[in-house]
């Protein structure tokens, strides 16, 4: 077994033994609570349909049944609202399980389920600076903030959702999704290189009108589109080893991603569901999920280290 896999097994076993029993019970309680909420809403909808039906004036049974269902539905919702005040499954899961998971991988990392408006605006600014594509957005939402250092380099990560909202000809508000997934920014503090390269997942990429560079690696070209104003920089930085790392990451982790390298910034965006949410329908400590998160974080670190090492030998 590889050292990285041994380390993951140690981290996971430690978390599982410490948290599984407690959080699995909380998960089942949360799932049952959700079922009761759905039942309460359903009762209210049926009650409304019965009371507003055309036959209500001619059938006392329908009136009584509608009132009883309405009371039952309202009672269920009130009871769940009362229980929710003391139920913080999702918050505790993030603050305890996920925070410790991150700390075990990278001791210098901090995990914050919520963070300041200033930090959120900074993330949106950095995402815009990455120039992954030319698709405009004017609405965004961020969640689950991670920051810290990899060696001497600063790193910021969060779940990010961007949208474009507009008014159509019928004066209706319409929303188009732009990006949904994990966004990360690594700042290489020891470099002043002038570089701008986009590594775009071919399947998710829009029609590209910028300068496309063809690499000497057919498998890589089948997976990614490279955009750069300098083909020399692209060939110097995207070595055979780097391209192999990218192909391997895409194949093994089965998460599509884009990377933007601009001067001393490396930006990542992963097309994935929110990765640190407390599970409801599956086990609280599903091993496969934690392993995917582990590999994703390790990839961000190893890729950044590779680019940093390549930078040291470049005269750009």
PDB file of N, CA, C and O in Angstrom, residues 262-308:
ATOM      1  N   UNK A 262      -1.923  32.031 -13.541  1.00  0.00           N
ATOM      2  CA  UNK A 262      -1.682  33.424 -13.911  1.00  0.00           C
ATOM      3  C   UNK A 262      -0.620  34.000 -12.975  1.00  0.00           C
ATOM      4  O   UNK A 262      -0.874  34.202 -11.781  1.00  0.00           O
ATOM      5  N   UNK A 263       0.571  34.195 -13.517  1.00  0.00           N
ATOM      6  CA  UNK A 263       1.701  34.703 -12.749  1.00  0.00           C
ATOM      7  C   UNK A 263       1.947  33.808 -11.532  1.00  0.00           C
ATOM      8  O   UNK A 263       2.220  32.629 -11.697  1.00  0.00           O
ATOM      9  N   UNK A 264       1.807  34.335 -10.326  1.00  0.00           N
ATOM     10  CA  UNK A 264       2.084  33.513  -9.142  1.00  0.00           C
ATOM     11  C   UNK A 264       0.811  32.920  -8.538  1.00  0.00           C
ATOM     12  O   UNK A 264       0.839  32.414  -7.417  1.00  0.00           O
ATOM     13  N   UNK A 265      -0.292  32.964  -9.261  1.00  0.00           N
ATOM     14  CA  UNK A 265      -1.556  32.373  -8.800  1.00  0.00           C
ATOM     15  C   UNK A 265      -1.882  31.108  -9.585  1.00  0.00           C
ATOM     16  O   UNK A 265      -1.789  31.094 -10.820  1.00  0.00           O
ATOM     17  N   UNK A 266      -2.250  30.056  -8.857  1.00  0.00           N
ATOM     18  CA  UNK A 266      -2.778  28.850  -9.486  1.00  0.00           C
ATOM     19  C   UNK A 266      -4.220  28.702  -9.009  1.00  0.00           C
ATOM     20  O   UNK A 266      -4.474  28.610  -7.807  1.00  0.00           O
ATOM     21  N   UNK A 267      -5.153  28.724  -9.960  1.00  0.00           N
ATOM     22  CA  UNK A 267      -6.576  28.624  -9.638  1.00  0.00           C
ATOM     23  C   UNK A 267      -7.098  27.256 -10.092  1.00  0.00           C
ATOM     24  O   UNK A 267      -6.766  26.782 -11.182  1.00  0.00           O
ATOM     25  N   UNK A 268      -7.924  26.656  -9.269  1.00  0.00           N
ATOM     26  CA  UNK A 268      -8.551  25.375  -9.584  1.00  0.00           C
ATOM     27  C   UNK A 268     -10.065  25.535  -9.459  1.00  0.00           C
ATOM     28  O   UNK A 268     -10.553  26.200  -8.540  1.00  0.00           O
ATOM     29  N   UNK A 269     -10.802  24.896 -10.351  1.00  0.00           N
ATOM     30  CA  UNK A 269     -12.241  24.742 -10.107  1.00  0.00           C
ATOM     31  C   UNK A 269     -12.623  23.298 -10.466  1.00  0.00           C
ATOM     32  O   UNK A 269     -12.315  22.797 -11.541  1.00  0.00           O
ATOM     33  N   UNK A 270     -13.274  22.651  -9.502  1.00  0.00           N
ATOM     34  CA  UNK A 270     -13.673  21.252  -9.629  1.00  0.00           C
ATOM     35  C   UNK A 270     -15.189  21.168  -9.762  1.00  0.00           C
ATOM     36  O   UNK A 270     -15.916  21.741  -8.941  1.00  0.00           O
ATOM     37  N   UNK A 271     -15.645  20.463 -10.790  1.00  0.00           N
ATOM     38  CA  UNK A 271     -17.084  20.320 -11.026  1.00  0.00           C
ATOM     39  C   UNK A 271     -17.622  19.196 -10.136  1.00  0.00           C
ATOM     40  O   UNK A 271     -17.727  18.049 -10.561  1.00  0.00           O
ATOM     41  N   UNK A 272     -17.946  19.549  -8.917  1.00  0.00           N
ATOM     42  CA  UNK A 272     -18.402  18.560  -7.960  1.00  0.00           C
ATOM     43  C   UNK A 272     -19.522  19.133  -7.120  1.00  0.00           C
ATOM     44  O   UNK A 272     -19.671  20.353  -7.009  1.00  0.00           O
ATOM     45  N   UNK A 273     -20.311  18.269  -6.518  1.00  0.00           N
ATOM     46  CA  UNK A 273     -21.325  18.704  -5.566  1.00  0.00           C
ATOM     47  C   UNK A 273     -20.618  19.263  -4.336  1.00  0.00           C
ATOM     48  O   UNK A 273     -19.439  19.003  -4.118  1.00  0.00           O
ATOM     49  N   UNK A 274     -21.329  20.056  -3.510  1.00  0.00           N
ATOM     50  CA  UNK A 274     -20.705  20.528  -2.262  1.00  0.00           C
ATOM     51  C   UNK A 274     -20.112  19.361  -1.497  1.00  0.00           C
ATOM     52  O   UNK A 274     -20.803  18.389  -1.191  1.00  0.00           O
ATOM     53  N   UNK A 275     -18.816  19.432  -1.190  1.00  0.00           N
ATOM     54  CA  UNK A 275     -18.132  18.219  -0.725  1.00  0.00           C
ATOM     55  C   UNK A 275     -18.106  18.045   0.786  1.00  0.00           C
ATOM     56  O   UNK A 275     -17.783  16.971   1.270  1.00  0.00           O
ATOM     57  N   UNK A 276     -18.425  19.083   1.545  1.00  0.00           N
ATOM     58  CA  UNK A 276     -18.315  18.957   2.994  1.00  0.00           C
ATOM     59  C   UNK A 276     -19.663  18.995   3.712  1.00  0.00           C
ATOM     60  O   UNK A 276     -19.717  19.244   4.914  1.00  0.00           O
ATOM     61  N   UNK A 277     -20.745  18.752   2.963  1.00  0.00           N
ATOM     62  CA  UNK A 277     -22.067  18.765   3.580  1.00  0.00           C
ATOM     63  C   UNK A 277     -22.311  17.490   4.387  1.00  0.00           C
ATOM     64  O   UNK A 277     -21.858  16.403   4.013  1.00  0.00           O
ATOM     65  N   UNK A 278     -23.035  17.626   5.492  1.00  0.00           N
ATOM     66  CA  UNK A 278     -23.383  16.458   6.313  1.00  0.00           C
ATOM     67  C   UNK A 278     -24.358  15.578   5.543  1.00  0.00           C
ATOM     68  O   UNK A 278     -25.388  16.056   5.075  1.00  0.00           O
ATOM     69  N   UNK A 279     -24.070  14.283   5.388  1.00  0.00           N
ATOM     70  CA  UNK A 279     -24.950  13.394   4.608  1.00  0.00           C
ATOM     71  C   UNK A 279     -26.255  13.110   5.346  1.00  0.00           C
ATOM     72  O   UNK A 279     -26.288  13.083   6.581  1.00  0.00           O
ATOM     73  N   UNK A 280     -27.309  12.897   4.558  1.00  0.00           N
ATOM     74  CA  UNK A 280     -28.614  12.543   5.128  1.00  0.00           C
ATOM     75  C   UNK A 280     -29.001  11.125   4.729  1.00  0.00           C
ATOM     76  O   UNK A 280     -29.364  10.296   5.564  1.00  0.00           O
ATOM     77  N   UNK A 281     -28.902  10.814   3.444  1.00  0.00           N
ATOM     78  CA  UNK A 281     -29.371   9.517   2.948  1.00  0.00           C
ATOM     79  C   UNK A 281     -28.320   8.408   3.031  1.00  0.00           C
ATOM     80  O   UNK A 281     -28.659   7.236   3.040  1.00  0.00           O
ATOM     81  N   UNK A 282     -27.049   8.789   3.066  1.00  0.00           N
ATOM     82  CA  UNK A 282     -25.997   7.778   3.159  1.00  0.00           C
ATOM     83  C   UNK A 282     -25.370   7.767   4.537  1.00  0.00           C
ATOM     84  O   UNK A 282     -25.706   8.596   5.393  1.00  0.00           O
ATOM     85  N   UNK A 283     -24.460   6.838   4.801  1.00  0.00           N
ATOM     86  CA  UNK A 283     -23.797   6.770   6.106  1.00  0.00           C
ATOM     87  C   UNK A 283     -23.079   8.070   6.447  1.00  0.00           C
ATOM     88  O   UNK A 283     -22.559   8.757   5.566  1.00  0.00           O
ATOM     89  N   UNK A 284     -23.039   8.389   7.729  1.00  0.00           N
ATOM     90  CA  UNK A 284     -22.418   9.638   8.171  1.00  0.00           C
ATOM     91  C   UNK A 284     -20.924   9.681   7.867  1.00  0.00           C
ATOM     92  O   UNK A 284     -20.361  10.754   7.674  1.00  0.00           O
ATOM     93  N   UNK A 285     -20.281   8.523   7.811  1.00  0.00           N
ATOM     94  CA  UNK A 285     -18.823   8.487   7.624  1.00  0.00           C
ATOM     95  C   UNK A 285     -18.462   7.582   6.437  1.00  0.00           C
ATOM     96  O   UNK A 285     -17.622   6.696   6.553  1.00  0.00           O
ATOM     97  N   UNK A 286     -19.093   7.806   5.304  1.00  0.00           N
ATOM     98  CA  UNK A 286     -18.846   6.963   4.136  1.00  0.00           C
ATOM     99  C   UNK A 286     -17.396   7.112   3.677  1.00  0.00           C
ATOM    100  O   UNK A 286     -16.944   8.204   3.316  1.00  0.00           O
ATOM    101  N   UNK A 287     -16.684   6.020   3.671  1.00  0.00           N
ATOM    102  CA  UNK A 287     -15.242   6.036   3.421  1.00  0.00           C
ATOM    103  C   UNK A 287     -14.898   6.554   2.029  1.00  0.00           C
ATOM    104  O   UNK A 287     -13.942   7.318   1.858  1.00  0.00           O
ATOM    105  N   UNK A 288     -15.674   6.131   1.025  1.00  0.00           N
ATOM    106  CA  UNK A 288     -15.385   6.525  -0.349  1.00  0.00           C
ATOM    107  C   UNK A 288     -15.409   8.043  -0.510  1.00  0.00           C
ATOM    108  O   UNK A 288     -14.595   8.612  -1.251  1.00  0.00           O
ATOM    109  N   UNK A 289     -16.346   8.714   0.167  1.00  0.00           N
ATOM    110  CA  UNK A 289     -16.431  10.170   0.074  1.00  0.00           C
ATOM    111  C   UNK A 289     -15.199  10.833   0.675  1.00  0.00           C
ATOM    112  O   UNK A 289     -14.609  11.747   0.077  1.00  0.00           O
ATOM    113  N   UNK A 290     -14.797  10.373   1.851  1.00  0.00           N
ATOM    114  CA  UNK A 290     -13.633  10.968   2.496  1.00  0.00           C
ATOM    115  C   UNK A 290     -12.369  10.745   1.653  1.00  0.00           C
ATOM    116  O   UNK A 290     -11.501  11.622   1.588  1.00  0.00           O
ATOM    117  N   UNK A 291     -12.283   9.592   0.997  1.00  0.00           N
ATOM    118  CA  UNK A 291     -11.099   9.312   0.187  1.00  0.00           C
ATOM    119  C   UNK A 291     -11.044  10.230  -1.039  1.00  0.00           C
ATOM    120  O   UNK A 291      -9.969  10.707  -1.417  1.00  0.00           O
ATOM    121  N   UNK A 292     -12.202  10.509  -1.618  1.00  0.00           N
ATOM    122  CA  UNK A 292     -12.237  11.422  -2.763  1.00  0.00           C
ATOM    123  C   UNK A 292     -11.799  12.818  -2.329  1.00  0.00           C
ATOM    124  O   UNK A 292     -11.038  13.496  -3.026  1.00  0.00           O
ATOM    125  N   UNK A 293     -12.276  13.276  -1.165  1.00  0.00           N
ATOM    126  CA  UNK A 293     -11.889  14.595  -0.667  1.00  0.00           C
ATOM    127  C   UNK A 293     -10.384  14.627  -0.383  1.00  0.00           C
ATOM    128  O   UNK A 293      -9.698  15.607  -0.694  1.00  0.00           O
ATOM    129  N   UNK A 294      -9.894  13.549   0.183  1.00  0.00           N
ATOM    130  CA  UNK A 294      -8.473  13.449   0.514  1.00  0.00           C
ATOM    131  C   UNK A 294      -7.616  13.560  -0.756  1.00  0.00           C
ATOM    132  O   UNK A 294      -6.656  14.332  -0.808  1.00  0.00           O
ATOM    133  N   UNK A 295      -7.975  12.798  -1.785  1.00  0.00           N
ATOM    134  CA  UNK A 295      -7.210  12.808  -3.030  1.00  0.00           C
ATOM    135  C   UNK A 295      -7.294  14.164  -3.714  1.00  0.00           C
ATOM    136  O   UNK A 295      -6.320  14.628  -4.314  1.00  0.00           O
ATOM    137  N   UNK A 296      -8.446  14.801  -3.621  1.00  0.00           N
ATOM    138  CA  UNK A 296      -8.614  16.107  -4.249  1.00  0.00           C
ATOM    139  C   UNK A 296      -7.710  17.142  -3.588  1.00  0.00           C
ATOM    140  O   UNK A 296      -7.009  17.904  -4.270  1.00  0.00           O
ATOM    141  N   UNK A 297      -7.690  17.164  -2.260  1.00  0.00           N
ATOM    142  CA  UNK A 297      -6.832  18.099  -1.538  1.00  0.00           C
ATOM    143  C   UNK A 297      -5.354  17.820  -1.802  1.00  0.00           C
ATOM    144  O   UNK A 297      -4.554  18.744  -1.994  1.00  0.00           O
ATOM    145  N   UNK A 298      -4.984  16.542  -1.827  1.00  0.00           N
ATOM    146  CA  UNK A 298      -3.592  16.180  -2.096  1.00  0.00           C
ATOM    147  C   UNK A 298      -3.181  16.564  -3.514  1.00  0.00           C
ATOM    148  O   UNK A 298      -2.029  16.950  -3.761  1.00  0.00           O
ATOM    149  N   UNK A 299      -4.122  16.467  -4.450  1.00  0.00           N
ATOM    150  CA  UNK A 299      -3.825  16.859  -5.832  1.00  0.00           C
ATOM    151  C   UNK A 299      -3.528  18.350  -5.919  1.00  0.00           C
ATOM    152  O   UNK A 299      -2.575  18.770  -6.591  1.00  0.00           O
ATOM    153  N   UNK A 300      -4.340  19.171  -5.255  1.00  0.00           N
ATOM    154  CA  UNK A 300      -4.108  20.620  -5.259  1.00  0.00           C
ATOM    155  C   UNK A 300      -2.712  20.921  -4.730  1.00  0.00           C
ATOM    156  O   UNK A 300      -1.971  21.731  -5.301  1.00  0.00           O
ATOM    157  N   UNK A 301      -2.329  20.257  -3.666  1.00  0.00           N
ATOM    158  CA  UNK A 301      -1.013  20.493  -3.071  1.00  0.00           C
ATOM    159  C   UNK A 301       0.122  20.014  -3.975  1.00  0.00           C
ATOM    160  O   UNK A 301       1.103  20.729  -4.196  1.00  0.00           O
ATOM    161  N   UNK A 302      -0.008  18.787  -4.504  1.00  0.00           N
ATOM    162  CA  UNK A 302       1.089  18.229  -5.312  1.00  0.00           C
ATOM    163  C   UNK A 302       1.247  18.974  -6.628  1.00  0.00           C
ATOM    164  O   UNK A 302       2.371  19.224  -7.081  1.00  0.00           O
ATOM    165  N   UNK A 303       0.127  19.359  -7.260  1.00  0.00           N
ATOM    166  CA  UNK A 303       0.221  20.097  -8.518  1.00  0.00           C
ATOM    167  C   UNK A 303       0.886  21.454  -8.286  1.00  0.00           C
ATOM    168  O   UNK A 303       1.751  21.875  -9.069  1.00  0.00           O
ATOM    169  N   UNK A 304       0.491  22.124  -7.203  1.00  0.00           N
ATOM    170  CA  UNK A 304       1.076  23.430  -6.889  1.00  0.00           C
ATOM    171  C   UNK A 304       2.574  23.300  -6.633  1.00  0.00           C
ATOM    172  O   UNK A 304       3.367  24.148  -7.060  1.00  0.00           O
ATOM    173  N   UNK A 305       2.973  22.242  -5.935  1.00  0.00           N
ATOM    174  CA  UNK A 305       4.402  22.003  -5.690  1.00  0.00           C
ATOM    175  C   UNK A 305       5.158  21.793  -6.999  1.00  0.00           C
ATOM    176  O   UNK A 305       6.283  22.299  -7.175  1.00  0.00           O
ATOM    177  N   UNK A 306       4.550  21.047  -7.919  1.00  0.00           N
ATOM    178  CA  UNK A 306       5.186  20.809  -9.225  1.00  0.00           C
ATOM    179  C   UNK A 306       5.402  22.106  -9.989  1.00  0.00           C
ATOM    180  O   UNK A 306       6.482  22.328 -10.553  1.00  0.00           O
ATOM    181  N   UNK A 307       4.368  22.953 -10.030  1.00  0.00           N
ATOM    182  CA  UNK A 307       4.485  24.230 -10.748  1.00  0.00           C
ATOM    183  C   UNK A 307       5.525  25.121 -10.076  1.00  0.00           C
ATOM    184  O   UNK A 307       6.326  25.774 -10.757  1.00  0.00           O
ATOM    185  N   UNK A 308       5.536  25.117  -8.767  1.00  0.00           N
ATOM    186  CA  UNK A 308       6.523  25.916  -8.031  1.00  0.00           C
ATOM    187  C   UNK A 308       7.938  25.482  -8.377  1.00  0.00           C
ATOM    188  O   UNK A 308       8.834  26.313  -8.610  1.00  0.00           O
TER     189      UNK A 308
END
